[in-house]
């Protein structure tokens, strides 16, 4: 195998779970420290979960089972139940 083939093979094998990306639109990224970015990301993860495992903060009136049914990759089961939007 060529080195290029090996490089593509090694970089494409790691699974990256989906995550929400921090929206810095309209902000100068240089003004936000790594510690601030990590604190914001941790807070958002604690409040809202991930695209595959969503959460609903206390006091928010959302139907968590419906939200979980819409979360994650598109799939179905033997009973015909569908889930996921992406």
Short mmCIF file of C-alpha atoms in Angstrom, two decimals:
data_model
loop_
_atom_site.label_atom_id
_atom_site.label_comp_id
_atom_site.label_asym_id
_atom_site.label_seq_id
_atom_site.Cartn_x
_atom_site.Cartn_y
_atom_site.Cartn_z
CA UNK A 1 0.00 0.00 0.00
CA UNK A 2 1.11 3.50 -0.61
CA UNK A 3 1.67 5.96 2.20
CA UNK A 4 -1.28 8.04 1.00
CA UNK A 5 -3.62 5.06 1.23
CA UNK A 6 -2.40 4.27 4.74
CA UNK A 7 -2.82 7.91 5.79
CA UNK A 8 -6.44 7.99 4.52
CA UNK A 9 -7.16 4.67 6.19
CA UNK A 10 -5.81 5.81 9.57
CA UNK A 11 -7.62 9.14 9.58
CA UNK A 12 -10.99 7.70 8.55
CA UNK A 13 -11.25 4.97 11.17
CA UNK A 14 -11.98 6.96 14.32
CA UNK A 15 -15.64 7.37 15.29
CA UNK A 16 -16.56 10.90 16.30
CA UNK A 17 -19.92 11.10 18.10
CA UNK A 18 -22.05 14.06 16.99
CA UNK A 19 -21.84 17.13 19.14
CA UNK A 20 -23.25 20.63 19.15
CA UNK A 21 -20.78 23.23 17.93
CA UNK A 22 -20.41 26.53 19.75
CA UNK A 23 -21.76 29.41 17.67
CA UNK A 24 -19.29 32.29 17.75
CA UNK A 25 -21.04 34.23 14.98
CA UNK A 26 -20.39 37.95 15.30
CA UNK A 27 -17.63 37.49 17.88
CA UNK A 28 -13.90 37.74 17.54
CA UNK A 29 -12.68 34.19 18.35
CA UNK A 30 -9.44 35.69 19.70
CA UNK A 31 -11.38 37.43 22.48
CA UNK A 32 -12.76 34.17 23.89
CA UNK A 33 -10.28 32.07 25.85
CA UNK A 34 -10.07 28.29 25.71
CA UNK A 35 -11.24 28.14 29.34
CA UNK A 36 -14.34 30.21 28.48
CA UNK A 37 -15.08 28.03 25.43
CA UNK A 38 -14.76 24.85 27.51
CA UNK A 39 -16.97 26.28 30.28
CA UNK A 40 -19.69 27.24 27.80
CA UNK A 41 -19.49 23.85 26.04
CA UNK A 42 -19.72 22.02 29.38
CA UNK A 43 -22.73 24.06 30.48
CA UNK A 44 -24.53 23.47 27.17
CA UNK A 45 -23.77 19.74 27.38
CA UNK A 46 -25.15 19.59 30.93
CA UNK A 47 -28.30 21.51 30.02
CA UNK A 48 -29.12 20.11 26.57
CA UNK A 49 -27.11 16.88 26.15
CA UNK A 50 -25.89 15.79 22.73
CA UNK A 51 -27.60 15.34 19.36
CA UNK A 52 -27.86 11.59 20.09
CA UNK A 53 -28.81 11.91 23.79
CA UNK A 54 -30.76 15.15 24.27
CA UNK A 55 -31.76 16.53 27.67
CA UNK A 56 -34.40 19.03 28.71
CA UNK A 57 -33.48 21.51 31.46
CA UNK A 58 -35.66 21.58 34.56
CA UNK A 59 -38.57 23.95 34.20
CA UNK A 60 -38.76 23.60 30.42
CA UNK A 61 -42.02 22.07 29.27
CA UNK A 62 -40.92 19.85 26.36
CA UNK A 63 -41.87 16.24 25.70
CA UNK A 64 -38.55 14.42 26.24
CA UNK A 65 -39.70 11.11 24.66
CA UNK A 66 -40.64 12.98 21.47
CA UNK A 67 -37.35 14.86 21.51
CA UNK A 68 -35.43 11.59 21.90
CA UNK A 69 -37.46 10.04 19.05
CA UNK A 70 -36.36 12.90 16.79
CA UNK A 71 -32.72 12.76 17.94
CA UNK A 72 -29.86 10.85 16.43
CA UNK A 73 -29.46 9.20 13.05
CA UNK A 74 -32.45 8.02 11.04
CA UNK A 75 -33.38 4.46 12.00
CA UNK A 76 -36.34 2.14 12.42
CA UNK A 77 -37.12 -1.02 14.35
CA UNK A 78 -38.95 -4.26 13.60
CA UNK A 79 -42.24 -2.77 14.86
CA UNK A 80 -42.03 0.05 12.30
CA UNK A 81 -41.17 2.80 14.77
CA UNK A 82 -39.01 5.44 13.14
CA UNK A 83 -36.58 7.78 14.85
CA UNK A 84 -34.04 10.47 14.02
CA UNK A 85 -34.02 13.43 11.70
CA UNK A 86 -30.48 13.37 10.32
#
